[in-house]
Coordinates of C-alpha atoms in Angstrom, one line a residue:
M1 CA -16.8 32.2 53.5
S2 CA -14.7 33.9 50.9
A3 CA -13.0 30.6 50.0
V4 CA -16.4 28.9 49.7
A5 CA -17.7 31.7 47.5
L6 CA -14.7 31.6 45.3
S7 CA -14.9 27.9 44.8
T8 CA -18.6 28.1 44.0
E9 CA -18.0 30.9 41.5
T10 CA -15.2 28.9 39.9
A11 CA -17.5 25.8 39.5
A12 CA -20.3 28.0 38.1
I13 CA -17.9 29.4 35.5
S14 CA -16.4 26.0 34.6
A15 CA -19.7 24.1 34.5
P16 CA -21.0 25.8 31.4
H17 CA -17.7 25.1 29.6
G18 CA -18.0 21.4 30.6
R19 CA -21.6 21.2 29.4
R20 CA -20.7 22.9 26.1
F21 CA -17.6 20.6 25.6
A22 CA -19.3 17.3 26.3
P23 CA -21.7 17.3 23.3
A24 CA -18.9 18.1 21.0
V25 CA -16.9 15.2 22.3
L26 CA -19.9 12.9 22.0
L27 CA -20.6 14.0 18.4
T28 CA -17.0 13.5 17.4
A29 CA -17.0 10.0 18.9
A30 CA -20.2 9.2 17.2
A31 CA -18.9 10.5 13.8
C32 CA -15.7 8.4 14.2
L33 CA -17.7 5.3 15.1
A34 CA -20.0 5.9 12.1
V35 CA -17.0 6.2 9.7
M36 CA -15.4 3.1 11.2
A37 CA -18.7 1.1 10.8
I38 CA -19.0 2.3 7.2
M39 CA -15.4 1.4 6.3
S40 CA -15.4 -2.0 8.1
A41 CA -18.9 -3.1 6.8
P42 CA -17.6 -4.4 3.4
L43 CA -14.9 -6.4 5.2
A44 CA -17.4 -7.9 7.7
L45 CA -19.8 -8.7 4.9
S46 CA -17.1 -10.4 2.8
F47 CA -16.0 -12.5 5.8
L48 CA -19.6 -13.5 6.5
A49 CA -20.2 -14.5 2.9
S50 CA -17.0 -16.5 2.9
I51 CA -18.2 -18.8 5.7
K52 CA -21.5 -19.6 4.0
T53 CA -22.2 -22.8 2.1
T54 CA -22.3 -22.6 -1.6
A55 CA -26.1 -22.7 -1.8
D56 CA -26.4 -20.2 1.0
A57 CA -24.0 -17.7 -0.6
S58 CA -26.0 -17.9 -3.9
A59 CA -29.4 -17.6 -2.3
S60 CA -31.9 -15.2 -3.8
P61 CA -32.8 -12.9 -2.2
P62 CA -29.5 -12.8 -0.4
H63 CA -29.2 -12.6 3.4
Y64 CA -26.3 -11.1 5.3
L65 CA -25.9 -13.7 8.1
P66 CA -25.0 -17.3 7.2
Q67 CA -27.6 -20.0 7.9
A68 CA -24.8 -22.5 8.6
L69 CA -21.1 -22.1 9.1
S70 CA -18.8 -23.7 6.5
L71 CA -15.2 -23.6 5.5
E72 CA -15.7 -25.2 2.2
N73 CA -15.0 -22.0 0.3
Y74 CA -11.6 -21.7 2.0
V75 CA -10.8 -25.3 1.1
K76 CA -11.8 -24.6 -2.5
V77 CA -9.5 -21.6 -2.7
I78 CA -6.6 -23.4 -1.1
D79 CA -6.9 -26.3 -3.6
F80 CA -7.8 -24.1 -6.6
Q81 CA -5.9 -25.1 -9.8
A82 CA -2.1 -24.7 -9.1
G83 CA -2.8 -24.2 -5.4
L84 CA -3.1 -21.1 -3.2
A85 CA 0.5 -21.4 -2.1
T86 CA 1.7 -21.0 -5.7
Y87 CA -0.2 -17.8 -6.3
V88 CA 0.7 -16.3 -2.9
G89 CA 4.3 -17.2 -3.5
N90 CA 4.3 -15.6 -6.9
S91 CA 2.8 -12.4 -5.5
L92 CA 5.3 -12.3 -2.6
I93 CA 8.3 -12.8 -4.9
V94 CA 7.2 -10.0 -7.2
A95 CA 6.3 -7.7 -4.4
L96 CA 9.7 -8.2 -2.6
M97 CA 11.6 -7.6 -5.8
T98 CA 9.5 -4.4 -6.4
I99 CA 10.3 -3.2 -2.9
A100 CA 14.0 -3.8 -3.3
A101 CA 14.1 -2.0 -6.7
C102 CA 12.1 1.0 -5.5
V103 CA 14.2 1.5 -2.4
V104 CA 17.5 1.0 -4.2
L105 CA 16.6 3.4 -7.0
A106 CA 14.5 6.0 -5.1
A107 CA 16.9 6.6 -2.2
P108 CA 19.9 7.8 -4.3
A109 CA 17.6 9.7 -6.7
G110 CA 15.8 11.5 -3.9
Y111 CA 19.1 12.2 -2.1
G112 CA 20.6 13.8 -5.2
L113 CA 17.6 15.9 -5.9
A114 CA 17.4 17.1 -2.3
R115 CA 21.0 17.8 -1.5
F116 CA 22.9 18.6 -4.7
S117 CA 22.7 21.8 -6.7
M118 CA 22.6 21.3 -10.4
R119 CA 21.3 23.1 -13.5
G120 CA 17.9 22.0 -14.4
K121 CA 17.3 20.0 -11.3
E122 CA 13.6 21.0 -10.9
I123 CA 13.0 20.2 -14.6
A124 CA 14.5 16.8 -14.1
F125 CA 12.3 16.3 -11.0
L126 CA 9.2 17.2 -13.0
I127 CA 10.2 14.8 -15.8
L128 CA 10.5 12.0 -13.2
L129 CA 7.1 12.8 -11.8
A130 CA 5.5 13.1 -15.3
P131 CA 4.7 9.4 -15.6
I132 CA 2.2 9.7 -12.7
M133 CA 0.0 11.7 -15.1
I134 CA 0.1 9.0 -17.8
P135 CA -2.4 6.1 -17.5
Y136 CA -0.2 3.1 -17.1
Q137 CA -2.5 1.0 -19.3
A138 CA -1.1 3.0 -22.2
I139 CA 2.5 1.7 -21.8
L140 CA 1.7 -1.9 -21.1
T141 CA 1.6 -3.0 -24.8
P142 CA 4.9 -1.4 -25.7
L143 CA 6.5 -2.9 -22.6
Y144 CA 5.1 -6.3 -23.4
L145 CA 6.6 -6.2 -26.9
D146 CA 10.0 -5.1 -25.5
F147 CA 9.9 -7.7 -22.7
A148 CA 9.0 -10.4 -25.2
K149 CA 12.2 -9.7 -27.2
V150 CA 14.4 -10.0 -24.1
G151 CA 12.6 -13.0 -22.5
L152 CA 11.0 -11.2 -19.5
V153 CA 7.5 -12.3 -20.2
N154 CA 6.1 -14.9 -17.8
T155 CA 8.9 -14.1 -15.3
H156 CA 8.8 -12.6 -11.8
A157 CA 11.6 -10.2 -12.7
G158 CA 9.7 -8.8 -15.7
L159 CA 6.5 -8.2 -13.7
A160 CA 8.6 -6.6 -10.9
V161 CA 10.1 -4.2 -13.4
V162 CA 6.7 -3.1 -14.5
H163 CA 5.5 -2.6 -11.0
T164 CA 8.7 -0.7 -10.2
I165 CA 8.1 1.6 -13.2
L166 CA 4.6 2.3 -11.9
Q167 CA 5.7 3.0 -8.3
L168 CA 9.1 4.7 -8.8
P169 CA 7.9 8.3 -9.4
F170 CA 6.0 8.5 -6.1
S171 CA 8.9 6.8 -4.3
I172 CA 11.3 9.4 -5.5
Y173 CA 9.0 12.2 -4.6
L174 CA 8.6 10.8 -1.1
M175 CA 12.3 10.3 -0.6
R176 CA 13.2 13.7 -1.8
N177 CA 10.8 15.3 0.7
S178 CA 12.2 13.2 3.5
F179 CA 15.8 14.1 2.8
E180 CA 15.0 17.8 2.4
A181 CA 13.5 17.7 5.9
I182 CA 16.8 16.6 7.5
P183 CA 18.7 19.7 8.9
R184 CA 21.6 20.8 6.8
E185 CA 23.8 21.1 9.9
I186 CA 23.9 17.3 10.2
E187 CA 25.2 17.0 6.6
E188 CA 27.8 19.8 7.2
A189 CA 29.0 18.0 10.3
A190 CA 29.5 14.8 8.3
M191 CA 31.3 16.7 5.6
V192 CA 33.7 18.1 8.2
D193 CA 34.4 14.6 9.4
G194 CA 35.4 13.7 5.8
C195 CA 32.4 11.7 4.7
S196 CA 31.9 11.3 1.0
A197 CA 28.5 11.8 -0.6
W198 CA 27.8 8.0 -0.7
R199 CA 29.0 7.6 2.9
R200 CA 26.7 10.5 4.0
L201 CA 23.8 8.8 2.3
A202 CA 24.5 5.4 3.7
F203 CA 25.5 6.3 7.3
V204 CA 23.7 9.7 7.9
F205 CA 20.7 10.2 5.7
L206 CA 19.3 6.6 5.4
P207 CA 19.2 6.0 9.2
L208 CA 17.3 9.3 9.6
A209 CA 14.9 8.5 6.7
V210 CA 13.8 5.1 7.9
P211 CA 10.1 6.1 8.2
A212 CA 10.2 7.3 4.6
L213 CA 11.9 4.1 3.4
V214 CA 9.3 2.0 5.2
T215 CA 6.6 4.1 3.6
V216 CA 8.1 3.5 0.2
A217 CA 8.3 -0.2 0.9
L218 CA 4.7 -0.3 2.2
F219 CA 3.3 1.4 -0.9
A220 CA 5.4 -0.8 -3.2
F221 CA 4.2 -3.9 -1.5
I222 CA 0.5 -3.0 -1.5
N223 CA 0.4 -1.7 -5.1
S224 CA 2.4 -4.7 -6.4
W225 CA 0.2 -7.2 -4.4
N226 CA -3.0 -5.7 -5.7
E227 CA -2.0 -5.0 -9.3
F228 CA -4.0 -6.9 -11.8
L229 CA -3.8 -5.7 -15.4
A230 CA -0.1 -5.9 -15.9
A231 CA 0.0 -9.3 -14.2
L232 CA -2.8 -10.5 -16.5
I233 CA -1.0 -9.3 -19.6
F234 CA 2.6 -10.4 -18.7
M235 CA 1.7 -13.8 -17.1
S236 CA 0.1 -16.4 -19.3
R237 CA 1.2 -19.6 -17.5
E238 CA -1.0 -20.8 -14.8
T239 CA 1.9 -21.4 -12.5
S240 CA 3.0 -17.8 -12.9
F241 CA -0.3 -16.2 -11.9
T242 CA -0.5 -13.9 -9.0
V243 CA -3.3 -13.5 -6.4
P244 CA -5.4 -10.9 -8.3
I245 CA -5.6 -13.2 -11.3
M246 CA -6.6 -16.0 -9.0
L247 CA -9.5 -13.8 -7.7
V248 CA -10.9 -13.5 -11.2
S249 CA -10.5 -17.2 -12.0
V250 CA -11.9 -18.6 -8.7
R251 CA -15.2 -16.7 -9.0
I252 CA -16.3 -18.8 -12.0
G253 CA -18.7 -21.5 -10.7
H254 CA -20.9 -24.0 -12.4
H255 CA -22.2 -23.0 -15.9
G256 CA -20.4 -19.7 -15.7
A257 CA -22.3 -18.5 -12.6
V258 CA -20.4 -16.5 -10.0
D259 CA -19.3 -18.5 -7.0
W260 CA -19.7 -15.8 -4.4
G261 CA -18.6 -17.9 -1.5
A262 CA -15.2 -18.8 -3.1
L263 CA -14.8 -15.3 -4.3
Q264 CA -15.3 -13.7 -0.9
A265 CA -13.0 -16.3 0.7
S266 CA -10.2 -15.4 -1.7
V267 CA -10.8 -11.7 -1.1
V268 CA -10.4 -12.3 2.7
I269 CA -7.2 -14.3 2.1
S270 CA -5.8 -11.6 -0.2
I271 CA -6.4 -8.9 2.4
I272 CA -4.6 -10.6 5.3
P273 CA -1.0 -9.9 4.1
C274 CA -1.7 -6.3 3.3
L275 CA -3.4 -5.8 6.6
A276 CA -0.6 -7.5 8.5
V277 CA 2.1 -5.5 6.9
Y278 CA 0.3 -2.2 7.4
L279 CA -0.4 -2.9 11.1
A280 CA 3.3 -3.9 11.7
L281 CA 4.6 -0.8 10.0
Q282 CA 1.9 1.7 10.9
R283 CA 4.0 3.9 13.2
Y284 CA 6.7 4.3 10.6
Y285 CA 4.2 4.8 7.8
M286 CA 2.4 7.7 9.4
S287 CA 5.6 9.6 10.2
G288 CA 7.1 8.8 6.8
L289 CA 4.1 9.9 4.8
L290 CA 4.2 13.3 6.6
S291 CA 8.0 13.7 6.4
G292 CA 8.9 16.9 4.6
A293 CA 5.3 18.2 4.8
V294 CA 6.2 20.8 7.5
K295 CA 9.3 22.9 6.8

């Protein structure tokens, strides 16, 4: 009897906790689903608009669901002017060059700021971060004049340099935090083994900072892929245009009207590479973004 009474009493005590906990779980799940629905709604609406016919996409008043499925908008984007492959290729080349430059420059800079003691190090770090506070639109005209003198206008390398300038301060900040989070005992052990500073960076710190390197690469890719204003200013040849410039051009329909179907099809196409890269590197991205946040 005592065992039965004890089990009954335990169930009575735990039951209220279960009843109090269940509504909280349901509310949390409902809130998460609501946020997911709100965030995914623009993507879903863009895709639905992209598979409408031209007349259906321009109907007034508009309707969300297509009356008939059509791929004519995607065909129009693929064959637009120089061809979708040209614009995607230009964006990929510039983005890959930006990634390489950001990683090669940010890793040694972050390592030096994190691991070496020098006079005025914090001031130098603040100077490196200062460009984040300057609207990048303000420096595009001087950069264009300088690049025109050295022949970097209408080149992938010139646009990659601009994107690297815009992305480098954040990359250095991220790499410094990541290197500072690595225990100093690991560095001391490498020094005892006779590793030089460059060998410690290459064989000790960089393998341990892979999540941060992936995060730098991911941010550089997304920002370079989506950047519009610098690409519009520095690229004047049609064969040099990147995907964001194509988005602006493809939307112009007959008599200057907006071709909503073609525009949404190009938006969907432009999202796919960013989404694929993010999903492939998500686990590195989350740990790399938080590296150095907890000391």
